[in-house]
Coordinates of C-alpha atoms in Angstrom, one line a residue:
M1103 CA 112.2 -60.4 147.3
T1104 CA 115.1 -62.2 146.2
Q1105 CA 116.7 -59.1 145.1
H1106 CA 115.4 -57.3 148.4
F1107 CA 116.5 -59.8 150.4
A1108 CA 120.2 -59.8 149.0
L1109 CA 120.7 -56.1 148.9
M1110 CA 119.3 -56.7 152.9
K1111 CA 122.6 -59.1 153.8
R1112 CA 124.5 -56.9 151.8
K1113 CA 123.8 -54.2 154.5
Q1114 CA 124.3 -56.6 157.3
W1115 CA 127.8 -57.9 156.3
K1116 CA 128.9 -54.4 155.4
N1117 CA 127.7 -53.1 159.5
V1118 CA 129.2 -56.3 160.8
N1119 CA 132.3 -56.0 159.5
C1120 CA 132.8 -52.8 159.8
S1121 CA 132.5 -52.9 163.9
N1122 CA 134.9 -56.5 163.0
N1123 CA 137.6 -54.1 161.1
L1124 CA 137.6 -51.9 163.9
F1125 CA 138.2 -54.5 166.6
Q1126 CA 140.9 -56.4 164.3
E1127 CA 142.9 -53.3 163.4
I1128 CA 143.2 -52.4 167.3
F1129 CA 143.7 -55.9 168.0
H1130 CA 146.9 -55.7 165.6
R1131 CA 148.2 -52.6 166.6
I1132 CA 148.1 -54.5 169.6
Y1133 CA 150.0 -57.5 168.1
N1134 CA 152.8 -55.1 166.8
K1135 CA 153.5 -53.0 169.9
N1136 CA 153.8 -56.3 172.0
L1137 CA 155.9 -58.1 168.9
C1138 CA 159.0 -59.1 170.6
C1139 CA 157.5 -59.7 173.7
F1140 CA 154.1 -63.3 173.0
R1141 CA 153.3 -62.7 177.0
S1142 CA 152.4 -59.5 176.9
H1143 CA 151.1 -59.9 173.4
K1144 CA 148.6 -62.2 174.4
T1145 CA 147.3 -60.2 177.6
G1146 CA 147.4 -57.3 175.9
H1147 CA 144.9 -59.3 173.3
M1148 CA 142.9 -60.8 176.1
T1149 CA 142.1 -57.5 177.7
L1150 CA 141.1 -55.9 174.4
Q1151 CA 138.6 -58.6 174.2
R1152 CA 137.5 -58.3 177.8
I1153 CA 137.1 -54.2 176.9
H1154 CA 135.4 -55.1 173.7
N1155 CA 132.7 -57.7 175.9
Y1156 CA 132.8 -55.2 178.3
C1157 CA 130.8 -52.7 175.7
E1158 CA 129.1 -54.9 174.3
K1159 CA 127.3 -56.0 177.6
Q1160 CA 126.3 -52.7 178.4
G1161 CA 124.5 -52.0 174.9
F1162 CA 126.9 -49.9 173.2
I1163 CA 127.6 -52.2 170.3
L1164 CA 124.8 -52.2 168.3
N1165 CA 123.2 -55.1 166.0
D1166 CA 121.7 -55.1 162.8
S1167 CA 118.1 -55.9 164.1
T1168 CA 118.6 -53.0 166.6
I1169 CA 119.2 -50.3 164.3
N1170 CA 116.3 -51.1 161.8
T1171 CA 114.4 -51.5 164.6
I1172 CA 115.9 -47.8 165.4
Q1173 CA 115.2 -46.9 162.1
I1174 CA 111.6 -48.3 162.2
S1175 CA 110.7 -46.4 165.5
F1176 CA 111.9 -42.6 164.4
A1177 CA 110.0 -43.1 160.9
N1178 CA 106.8 -44.1 163.1
M1179 CA 107.5 -41.1 165.6
I1180 CA 107.8 -38.3 162.6
T1181 CA 104.5 -39.9 161.1
S1182 CA 103.3 -39.8 164.8
A1183 CA 104.2 -36.3 165.0
F1184 CA 102.8 -35.2 161.3
D1185 CA 99.4 -36.5 162.2
Y1186 CA 99.2 -34.8 165.9
V1187 CA 101.2 -32.2 166.0
I1188 CA 101.7 -29.2 164.4
E1189 CA 103.1 -27.7 167.9
G1190 CA 99.3 -27.0 169.2
N1191 CA 97.7 -27.2 166.0
H1192 CA 95.9 -30.5 167.2
P1193 CA 93.9 -31.7 170.4
D1194 CA 96.0 -34.8 170.7
H1195 CA 99.0 -32.8 171.1
N1196 CA 99.6 -35.0 173.4
R1197 CA 100.3 -38.8 172.1
T1198 CA 103.5 -37.6 170.6
D1199 CA 106.8 -37.7 172.0
I1200 CA 108.4 -35.6 169.4
K1201 CA 106.4 -32.3 168.2
F1202 CA 107.0 -30.0 165.2
Q1203 CA 107.1 -26.3 165.7
L1204 CA 106.9 -24.0 162.6
T1205 CA 109.8 -21.5 162.3
H1206 CA 107.5 -19.0 160.1
V1207 CA 110.6 -19.6 158.0
N1208 CA 109.0 -20.0 153.9
A1209 CA 111.6 -19.5 151.3
L1210 CA 115.3 -20.8 151.3
P1211 CA 117.4 -17.9 150.6
S1212 CA 117.6 -16.7 146.4
R1213 CA 120.6 -14.7 146.6
N1214 CA 119.1 -11.3 145.4
E1215 CA 118.9 -9.8 149.0
K1216 CA 120.6 -7.2 149.9
G1217 CA 120.8 -4.7 152.2
I1218 CA 122.8 -4.0 156.1
F1219 CA 121.4 -5.3 159.1
I1220 CA 122.0 -6.3 162.8
I1221 CA 122.6 -9.8 164.3
I1222 CA 122.8 -10.0 167.7
E1223 CA 123.2 -13.7 168.9
L1224 CA 122.4 -14.4 172.3
G1225 CA 124.0 -17.8 174.6
N1226 CA 126.3 -19.0 172.3
I1227 CA 128.9 -22.0 174.8
I1228 CA 131.9 -20.0 173.7
E1229 CA 130.6 -16.2 174.4
D1230 CA 127.1 -14.9 175.9
V1231 CA 126.6 -12.6 173.2
R1232 CA 127.8 -11.4 169.5
Y1233 CA 127.3 -8.1 167.8
N1234 CA 127.5 -8.2 164.3
L1235 CA 126.7 -5.8 161.5
V1236 CA 126.1 -8.0 158.1
S1237 CA 126.1 -7.0 154.9
L1238 CA 124.4 -8.6 152.3
L1239 CA 125.4 -8.8 148.7
G1240 CA 122.9 -10.5 146.5
K1241 CA 124.8 -12.9 143.9
Q1242 CA 128.0 -11.5 144.5
I1243 CA 130.6 -13.7 145.8
P1244 CA 130.9 -13.9 148.8
S1245 CA 127.6 -12.8 149.3
Y1246 CA 127.8 -11.3 152.0
D1247 CA 130.5 -9.1 154.1
I1248 CA 130.3 -8.9 157.7
L1249 CA 131.1 -5.1 158.4
H1250 CA 131.9 -5.2 162.3
S1251 CA 131.2 -7.3 164.6
R1252 CA 132.2 -7.5 168.7
G1253 CA 131.3 -10.4 171.1
Y1254 CA 131.7 -10.3 175.3
N1255 CA 130.5 -12.5 177.6
L1256 CA 128.7 -10.7 180.7
A1257 CA 128.4 -10.6 184.4
E1258 CA 126.6 -12.8 186.2
E1259 CA 124.8 -10.7 188.1
I1260 CA 123.2 -9.5 184.5
R1261 CA 122.7 -13.7 183.3
K1262 CA 121.2 -14.8 186.1
S1263 CA 118.6 -11.5 187.2
N1264 CA 115.7 -10.9 186.6
G1265 CA 114.2 -10.2 182.4
T1266 CA 114.8 -6.6 182.4
L1267 CA 117.8 -5.4 183.5
L1268 CA 119.1 -8.4 181.1
V1269 CA 117.3 -7.2 177.9
D1270 CA 118.3 -3.4 179.1
Q1271 CA 121.3 -4.6 178.7
L1272 CA 121.7 -6.0 175.8
T1273 CA 119.8 -2.5 174.5
I1274 CA 122.9 -1.2 176.1
G1275 CA 125.6 -3.3 174.2
L1276 CA 124.0 -2.5 170.9
K1277 CA 123.9 1.3 171.8
D1278 CA 127.7 0.9 172.2
F1279 CA 128.7 -0.5 169.1
L1280 CA 126.4 1.9 166.8
E1281 CA 128.3 4.2 168.5
Q1282 CA 131.7 2.5 167.6
I1283 CA 130.8 2.5 163.7
S1284 CA 132.8 5.5 161.9
L1285 CA 130.6 8.4 161.0
N1286 CA 132.3 8.0 158.0
E1287 CA 130.5 4.8 157.6
K1288 CA 126.7 6.0 156.7
L1289 CA 124.4 3.7 158.3
P1290 CA 120.9 4.0 157.3
Q1291 CA 118.1 5.9 160.2
I1292 CA 115.6 2.3 159.8
I1293 CA 117.8 -1.0 160.6
Q1294 CA 116.4 -4.3 160.4
L1295 CA 117.9 -6.1 163.7
G1296 CA 117.6 -10.5 163.6
L1297 CA 118.1 -11.7 166.7
L1298 CA 120.2 -15.3 167.3
V1299 CA 119.3 -17.6 170.7
H1300 CA 120.6 -21.0 172.0
F1301 CA 117.7 -21.5 173.9
P1302 CA 114.8 -23.7 173.1
I1303 CA 112.5 -21.1 171.6
K1304 CA 108.1 -21.3 170.9
Q1305 CA 106.9 -18.7 167.9
N1306 CA 103.6 -18.1 166.4
E1307 CA 105.1 -15.8 164.2
L1308 CA 109.3 -14.5 163.1
N1309 CA 109.0 -12.0 165.3
H1310 CA 107.9 -13.7 168.6
A1311 CA 109.4 -15.6 170.3
E1312 CA 108.9 -17.5 173.6
I1313 CA 111.8 -18.3 175.8
I1314 CA 110.9 -22.1 176.8
S1315 CA 113.6 -23.0 178.8
W1316 CA 117.3 -21.4 179.3
S1317 CA 121.0 -22.6 179.1
N1318 CA 123.6 -23.4 182.7
R1319 CA 125.0 -19.9 182.4
F1320 CA 121.5 -17.8 181.9
H1321 CA 118.8 -17.3 184.0
C1322 CA 116.2 -15.5 183.7
P1323 CA 112.1 -17.1 185.4
D1324 CA 110.5 -14.1 184.7
L1325 CA 111.2 -14.1 180.8
L1326 CA 110.0 -17.7 180.7
N1327 CA 107.0 -18.0 178.2
C1328 CA 106.0 -14.3 177.5
D1329 CA 107.2 -12.4 174.6
F1330 CA 110.8 -11.6 175.3
L1331 CA 110.6 -9.4 171.2
H1332 CA 107.8 -7.7 172.4
I1333 CA 110.1 -6.6 175.9
F1334 CA 113.4 -6.1 173.4
R1335 CA 111.3 -3.3 171.2
Q1336 CA 110.6 -1.8 174.5
S1337 CA 113.9 -1.2 175.7
I1338 CA 115.2 0.1 172.6
Q1339 CA 112.9 2.5 172.3
R1340 CA 114.0 3.8 175.6
Y1341 CA 117.6 3.6 175.2
I1342 CA 118.2 4.3 171.3
L1343 CA 116.6 7.6 169.7
N1344 CA 119.3 8.0 166.2
Y1345 CA 117.8 4.7 164.9
R1346 CA 115.0 3.5 164.5
I1347 CA 115.5 -0.2 164.9
D1348 CA 112.9 -3.2 163.4
L1349 CA 113.1 -6.4 165.1
T1350 CA 112.0 -8.4 162.3
A1351 CA 113.5 -11.7 163.0
C1352 CA 114.2 -14.1 166.1
M1353 CA 115.6 -17.4 165.3
Q1354 CA 117.5 -20.8 166.6
E1355 CA 120.3 -22.0 165.7
S1356 CA 119.5 -25.4 163.6
V1357 CA 117.5 -22.8 161.4
A1358 CA 119.9 -20.3 160.9
A1359 CA 122.5 -22.9 160.1
L1360 CA 119.7 -24.1 157.7
I1361 CA 118.9 -21.1 156.0
S1362 CA 123.5 -20.1 156.2
V1363 CA 124.7 -23.0 154.3
A1364 CA 121.6 -22.7 151.7
F1365 CA 123.1 -18.9 150.4
E1366 CA 126.0 -21.3 149.0
Y1367 CA 123.9 -25.0 148.7
P1368 CA 120.3 -24.7 147.7
N1369 CA 119.8 -28.4 147.8
T1370 CA 120.4 -27.8 151.8
L1371 CA 117.2 -29.2 153.4
I1372 CA 118.5 -30.5 156.6
S1373 CA 120.4 -28.7 159.7
I1374 CA 121.4 -31.2 162.9
I1375 CA 123.5 -29.3 165.8
F1376 CA 124.6 -30.9 168.7
N1377 CA 127.1 -29.2 170.8
H1378 CA 125.4 -29.1 173.9
T1379 CA 121.6 -30.1 172.7
F1380 CA 120.3 -31.8 170.0
Q1381 CA 118.7 -29.4 167.7
L1382 CA 116.9 -30.2 163.8
S1383 CA 115.6 -28.4 161.4
F1384 CA 114.3 -29.1 158.2
V1385 CA 112.5 -28.1 154.9
E1386 CA 109.2 -29.5 154.5
D1387 CA 106.4 -29.5 151.4
T1388 CA 103.6 -27.1 152.3
E1389 CA 101.0 -29.4 150.4
I1390 CA 101.7 -31.7 153.1
L1391 CA 100.8 -29.2 155.5
R1392 CA 97.7 -28.0 153.5
S1393 CA 96.5 -31.1 153.5
K1394 CA 96.4 -31.6 157.4
N1395 CA 94.1 -28.7 157.3
I1396 CA 97.3 -26.7 159.6
F1397 CA 97.0 -23.6 157.3
Q1398 CA 94.3 -21.8 155.9
Q1399 CA 94.3 -23.1 152.0
K1400 CA 94.5 -18.6 151.8
E1401 CA 97.7 -18.1 153.6
L1402 CA 99.8 -20.8 152.0
R1403 CA 98.6 -20.5 148.5
A1404 CA 101.7 -19.3 147.1
L1405 CA 104.0 -20.9 149.1
Y1406 CA 106.0 -23.7 148.1
Q1407 CA 108.5 -24.7 151.4
T1408 CA 108.0 -24.1 154.9
I1409 CA 110.8 -25.0 157.3
L1410 CA 109.6 -27.4 160.2
S1411 CA 112.3 -27.8 163.3
F1412 CA 111.5 -30.4 166.3
N1413 CA 111.0 -29.6 169.6
F1414 CA 112.5 -32.8 172.1
Q1415 CA 111.9 -31.0 175.2
F1416 CA 109.4 -33.5 175.8
L1417 CA 111.6 -36.5 175.2
H1418 CA 112.5 -37.5 178.3
S1419 CA 112.1 -40.8 180.6
N1420 CA 109.7 -39.3 182.8
K1421 CA 107.8 -37.4 180.3
S1422 CA 107.5 -39.4 176.7
I1423 CA 105.4 -42.2 176.2
K1424 CA 105.8 -44.4 173.1
S1425 CA 109.8 -43.8 172.5
H1426 CA 110.4 -45.0 176.6
A1427 CA 110.1 -48.1 175.9
L1428 CA 112.9 -48.0 173.0
F1429 CA 115.1 -46.0 174.1
Q1430 CA 115.1 -47.4 177.8
T1431 CA 116.6 -50.5 176.1
L1432 CA 119.7 -48.5 174.6
L1433 CA 120.8 -46.7 177.7
T1434 CA 123.2 -48.2 179.3
S1435 CA 123.6 -47.4 182.9
I1436 CA 127.0 -44.9 182.2
D1437 CA 123.8 -43.6 180.1
I1438 CA 121.6 -43.2 182.8
N1439 CA 123.9 -41.7 184.8
V1440 CA 125.0 -39.2 182.5
M1441 CA 121.3 -38.6 182.3
R1442 CA 120.4 -37.7 185.8
R1443 CA 123.6 -36.1 186.2
L1444 CA 123.2 -33.0 183.0
N1445 CA 119.3 -33.2 183.0
V1446 CA 119.9 -34.2 179.0
N1447 CA 117.1 -36.1 177.5
Y1448 CA 117.1 -39.1 174.8
F1449 CA 118.8 -37.2 171.8
D1450 CA 121.5 -35.1 173.6
I1451 CA 122.7 -38.2 175.8
F1452 CA 123.2 -40.6 172.3
T1453 CA 124.8 -37.9 170.4
C1454 CA 125.2 -34.5 171.7
D1455 CA 129.0 -33.5 172.2
L1456 CA 129.2 -32.7 175.8
C1457 CA 127.3 -35.6 177.2
L1458 CA 129.8 -38.2 174.7
L1459 CA 132.5 -36.9 176.0
E1460 CA 131.2 -38.4 179.9
I1461 CA 130.3 -41.0 178.6
I1462 CA 134.0 -41.8 177.5
R1463 CA 135.3 -40.9 181.1
L1464 CA 133.0 -43.2 182.8
T1465 CA 133.5 -46.4 180.4
I1466 CA 137.4 -45.4 180.6
V1467 CA 137.0 -45.2 184.9
E1468 CA 134.5 -48.2 184.8
L1469 CA 137.0 -50.2 183.3
C1470 CA 139.7 -49.3 185.1
I1471 CA 137.5 -50.6 187.7
H1472 CA 136.5 -53.8 186.5
E1473 CA 139.3 -55.3 183.8
K1474 CA 142.5 -53.3 185.1
L1475 CA 142.7 -50.8 182.5
L1476 CA 145.2 -48.7 184.5
P1477 CA 147.1 -49.5 187.3
Y1478 CA 144.7 -48.0 190.4
E1479 CA 147.6 -46.1 192.0
L1480 CA 147.7 -44.2 188.3
W1481 CA 144.0 -43.1 187.5
S1482 CA 142.6 -43.0 190.9
N1483 CA 144.9 -39.9 191.6
S1484 CA 144.6 -38.8 188.4
K1485 CA 141.8 -36.3 187.7
L1486 CA 140.1 -38.7 185.2
I1487 CA 137.6 -39.5 188.0
E1488 CA 136.6 -35.7 187.6
Q1489 CA 133.6 -34.8 186.0
G1490 CA 134.1 -33.1 182.7
S1491 CA 138.0 -33.9 183.4
I1492 CA 138.4 -35.2 179.6
D1493 CA 138.9 -32.2 176.5
F1494 CA 137.8 -32.4 173.0
K1495 CA 141.0 -32.6 171.6
F1496 CA 142.1 -34.8 174.0
I1497 CA 139.4 -36.9 171.9
S1498 CA 140.0 -36.1 168.5
Y1499 CA 143.7 -36.3 168.6
L1500 CA 143.3 -40.0 170.8
L1501 CA 141.3 -41.3 167.6
Q1502 CA 143.8 -39.6 165.2
G1503 CA 146.4 -42.2 167.0
K1504 CA 148.5 -38.4 167.2
Y1505 CA 149.5 -39.8 171.0
S1506 CA 152.9 -37.5 170.8
K1507 CA 150.1 -34.4 170.9
L1508 CA 149.0 -36.0 173.7
K1509 CA 151.5 -35.2 176.6
F1510 CA 149.9 -31.6 177.7
Y1511 CA 146.8 -33.0 178.1
L1512 CA 147.8 -36.4 179.5
T1513 CA 149.8 -34.2 182.1
K1514 CA 146.5 -32.5 183.3
L1515 CA 144.9 -35.3 183.7
D1516 CA 147.7 -36.6 186.2
L1517 CA 148.8 -39.7 183.3
K1518 CA 152.0 -38.7 182.2
K1519 CA 152.9 -42.5 183.0
I1520 CA 150.3 -43.7 180.8
K1521 CA 151.7 -46.9 178.5
K1522 CA 150.6 -46.3 175.2
I1523 CA 148.5 -49.6 174.6
S1524 CA 146.8 -48.0 177.4
L1525 CA 145.8 -45.2 175.0
I1526 CA 144.9 -48.0 172.8
Y1527 CA 142.7 -49.5 174.6
M1528 CA 141.0 -45.6 175.7
E1529 CA 140.7 -45.0 172.0
Y1530 CA 138.3 -48.2 171.0
I1531 CA 136.3 -47.0 173.6
C1532 CA 136.2 -43.5 172.4
H1533 CA 135.5 -45.6 169.1
V1534 CA 132.7 -47.8 170.3
V1535 CA 131.2 -44.8 171.9
I1536 CA 131.0 -42.4 169.1
R1537 CA 130.2 -45.2 166.3
R1538 CA 127.3 -45.7 168.5
S1539 CA 126.1 -42.5 168.2
T1540 CA 126.5 -42.1 164.6
Q1541 CA 124.4 -45.1 164.5
I1542 CA 121.6 -43.5 166.2
L1543 CA 122.0 -40.6 164.4
S1544 CA 121.8 -41.6 161.0
C1545 CA 118.8 -43.7 161.5
L1546 CA 116.9 -40.0 162.1
I1547 CA 118.6 -38.5 159.2
A1548 CA 117.8 -41.6 156.8
C1549 CA 114.5 -41.2 157.8
L1550 CA 114.0 -37.5 157.4
S1551 CA 116.2 -37.8 154.0
D1552 CA 113.3 -40.7 152.5
R1553 CA 111.1 -37.5 152.4
Y1554 CA 112.6 -36.0 149.7
N1555 CA 113.2 -37.1 146.1
E1556 CA 117.0 -35.8 145.7
E1557 CA 119.6 -37.2 144.2
N1558 CA 121.7 -34.9 145.9
L1559 CA 121.2 -34.0 149.6
T1560 CA 122.9 -31.1 151.5
I1561 CA 123.1 -30.8 155.4
A1562 CA 123.6 -28.2 157.5
I1563 CA 126.0 -29.5 160.5
D1564 CA 127.6 -28.7 163.9
S1565 CA 129.2 -30.2 166.5
Y1566 CA 132.6 -29.9 168.0
L1567 CA 133.7 -33.8 167.8
Y1568 CA 132.1 -33.6 164.3
R1569 CA 134.6 -30.6 163.0
S1570 CA 137.4 -31.9 165.4
C1571 CA 137.1 -35.9 164.5
P1572 CA 137.6 -36.8 161.1
V1573 CA 136.6 -40.3 163.2
Y1574 CA 133.3 -39.1 164.0
Q1575 CA 132.3 -37.8 160.4
M1576 CA 133.6 -41.4 158.5
Y1577 CA 131.6 -43.1 160.8
L1578 CA 128.3 -40.8 159.8
Y1579 CA 129.2 -40.9 156.2
H1580 CA 129.4 -44.3 156.5
D1581 CA 126.5 -45.1 158.2
I1582 CA 124.6 -43.0 155.9
E1583 CA 125.8 -44.4 152.8
Y1584 CA 124.5 -47.8 154.7
L1585 CA 120.8 -46.4 155.5
R1586 CA 120.2 -44.4 152.5
E1587 CA 118.2 -45.0 149.9
S1588 CA 118.8 -45.6 146.6
W1589 CA 117.6 -42.5 144.6
I1590 CA 119.7 -39.9 147.4
K1591 CA 123.7 -40.1 145.3
M1592 CA 125.6 -37.9 147.2
F1593 CA 124.9 -36.4 151.0
H1594 CA 127.1 -33.2 151.5
F1595 CA 127.3 -32.3 154.9
I1596 CA 128.7 -28.5 155.5
N1597 CA 129.9 -27.3 158.5
A1598 CA 127.7 -24.6 159.5
A1599 CA 129.3 -23.0 162.9
N1600 CA 131.1 -19.9 160.8
K1601 CA 127.4 -19.2 159.5
F1602 CA 124.9 -18.5 161.7
Y1603 CA 125.1 -14.6 162.3
L1604 CA 123.9 -14.9 158.4
G1605 CA 120.6 -16.8 159.3
P1606 CA 118.9 -14.1 161.1
A1607 CA 119.9 -11.6 157.7
A1608 CA 119.1 -13.9 155.2
V1609 CA 115.0 -14.4 156.7
M1610 CA 114.9 -11.0 157.2
G1611 CA 115.8 -10.4 153.8
L1612 CA 112.9 -12.9 152.1
Q1613 CA 110.4 -11.7 154.7
K1614 CA 109.1 -9.1 151.3
T1615 CA 109.5 -12.3 149.1
Q1616 CA 107.1 -14.3 151.6
K1617 CA 104.9 -11.4 151.6
A1618 CA 105.5 -10.5 147.8
M1619 CA 104.3 -14.3 146.9
I1620 CA 101.7 -14.3 150.0
N1621 CA 99.8 -11.5 148.3
Q1622 CA 100.5 -12.1 144.5
D1623 CA 97.5 -13.5 143.1
D1624 CA 95.9 -16.7 142.5
A1625 CA 98.2 -17.0 139.0
I1626 CA 101.0 -17.9 140.2
S1627 CA 99.7 -20.9 142.6
H1628 CA 101.2 -23.6 140.7
L1629 CA 104.5 -23.5 142.5
H1630 CA 105.3 -26.5 144.8
I1631 CA 108.1 -29.1 145.2
R1632 CA 110.1 -30.0 142.7
T1633 CA 110.4 -33.6 142.3
K1634 CA 112.0 -36.5 140.7
P1635 CA 111.6 -39.8 139.8
Y1636 CA 113.6 -42.4 142.2
Q1637 CA 117.3 -43.0 140.5
H1638 CA 118.4 -46.3 141.3
T1639 CA 122.1 -46.9 141.4
D1640 CA 124.6 -49.6 143.2
T1641 CA 126.8 -46.9 143.5
T1642 CA 127.4 -44.4 146.2
K1643 CA 129.3 -41.3 146.4
L1644 CA 129.9 -39.2 149.2
S1645 CA 131.0 -35.8 149.5
Y1646 CA 133.4 -34.5 152.1
S1647 CA 133.0 -30.7 152.4

């Protein structure tokens, strides 16, 4: 008991110390900036203190007790979801705020996958549609080759129309893509095709997908809650006559991220995506699902892992049940404002890149009003008051202290005359908002990682802020280390952004493996998830990839 108490005290000191160090570091930078003028130094310190007090009063600075409460709540939510909801498998499915969905992906890559595949990516935030011809090369390094690739944006009358028009346009684009391939490159007559969608979907098979909701750019109401792939197959049969296209898999980006990173890192067990919506998938032992009678024994007798994804659609203030009280206590008035404007849920508001940028912008504006962070004439006539005016690179350079690179972005914001000390204040605000995000995100990751007895755990991750801001990465590593269990020696965060197209191809290659395993005799039914005894260690090494 004494040892446990000492560990808790060490963690508390470590967490609080990190926040104090940040404040002291910013304070010293202000001191060095105004060393020659005591009055300016004193004013600068008082302004920073008022900014800190404002952020603390609003609720942006989380204490150790709050973090502990969040972690316990996440653990209870996950347990409750396993007890009541693997989507649609329990009559009490409304008793939980988060739901788990089966992705019907029951194996990770074995690096034996070979073949030519077409991957269509739909709804990426950068471009509407992309076609890829991918060759999987088995155990070679690299294990894949992109033979051809083409992406573009669709006209609004196609993106926001009846579903038949959108699906037919995808098929016509696929036909044009195939016709562009040189005659010297012989394609097989039967080509497997996988669809990667950036929308929430519901599945009852790997080759079945019902779109739950659209993004802002897409809106085809008649395609909601119906089998999108069935309509796509019919369109392919009408327009493409020279090839037989087998539409064999559909996936969300978080599942694709997990599988694509698992190509090179077999211990990839969790994936998190939080660009414009929050998505999470993780590998689960099928013994747990079998014990809850979610699957019949026959179906899973030879499979030892499956991938589940979180469904956060109902995790919202006007729909959620148990988590509502917890998240309501965490929400600031600025969070509530952004939540309503962007129509996002709790996880989105606390983690997603676009939400964080807007929260940072509004916090700066609020401090301009209440604490005179910037002169009224400067901020009131700038674009800072316009929604979405802050750029990712602006935040990245600000957090890295690269003020010389901010000139272009400050000009765009009409803040050319801003003083350096004001940029330091704005940097501190960015630190505070991002730190809260990584703390909440780390609580969830820690709860999921507790399910694995793995010494080294790989997590596939994608976020604009994570990629562009080393500070974001450092906070995430620190918070995971703070919350980790003793047996996990090392976390690897691998950026999955450039590998999404591999996900469906990997699954299509694995389908044969899955079917073979299911059809095998009971003699091999001893397969189970690897377990290792808990490893006790006093040090933590965090790998940086």
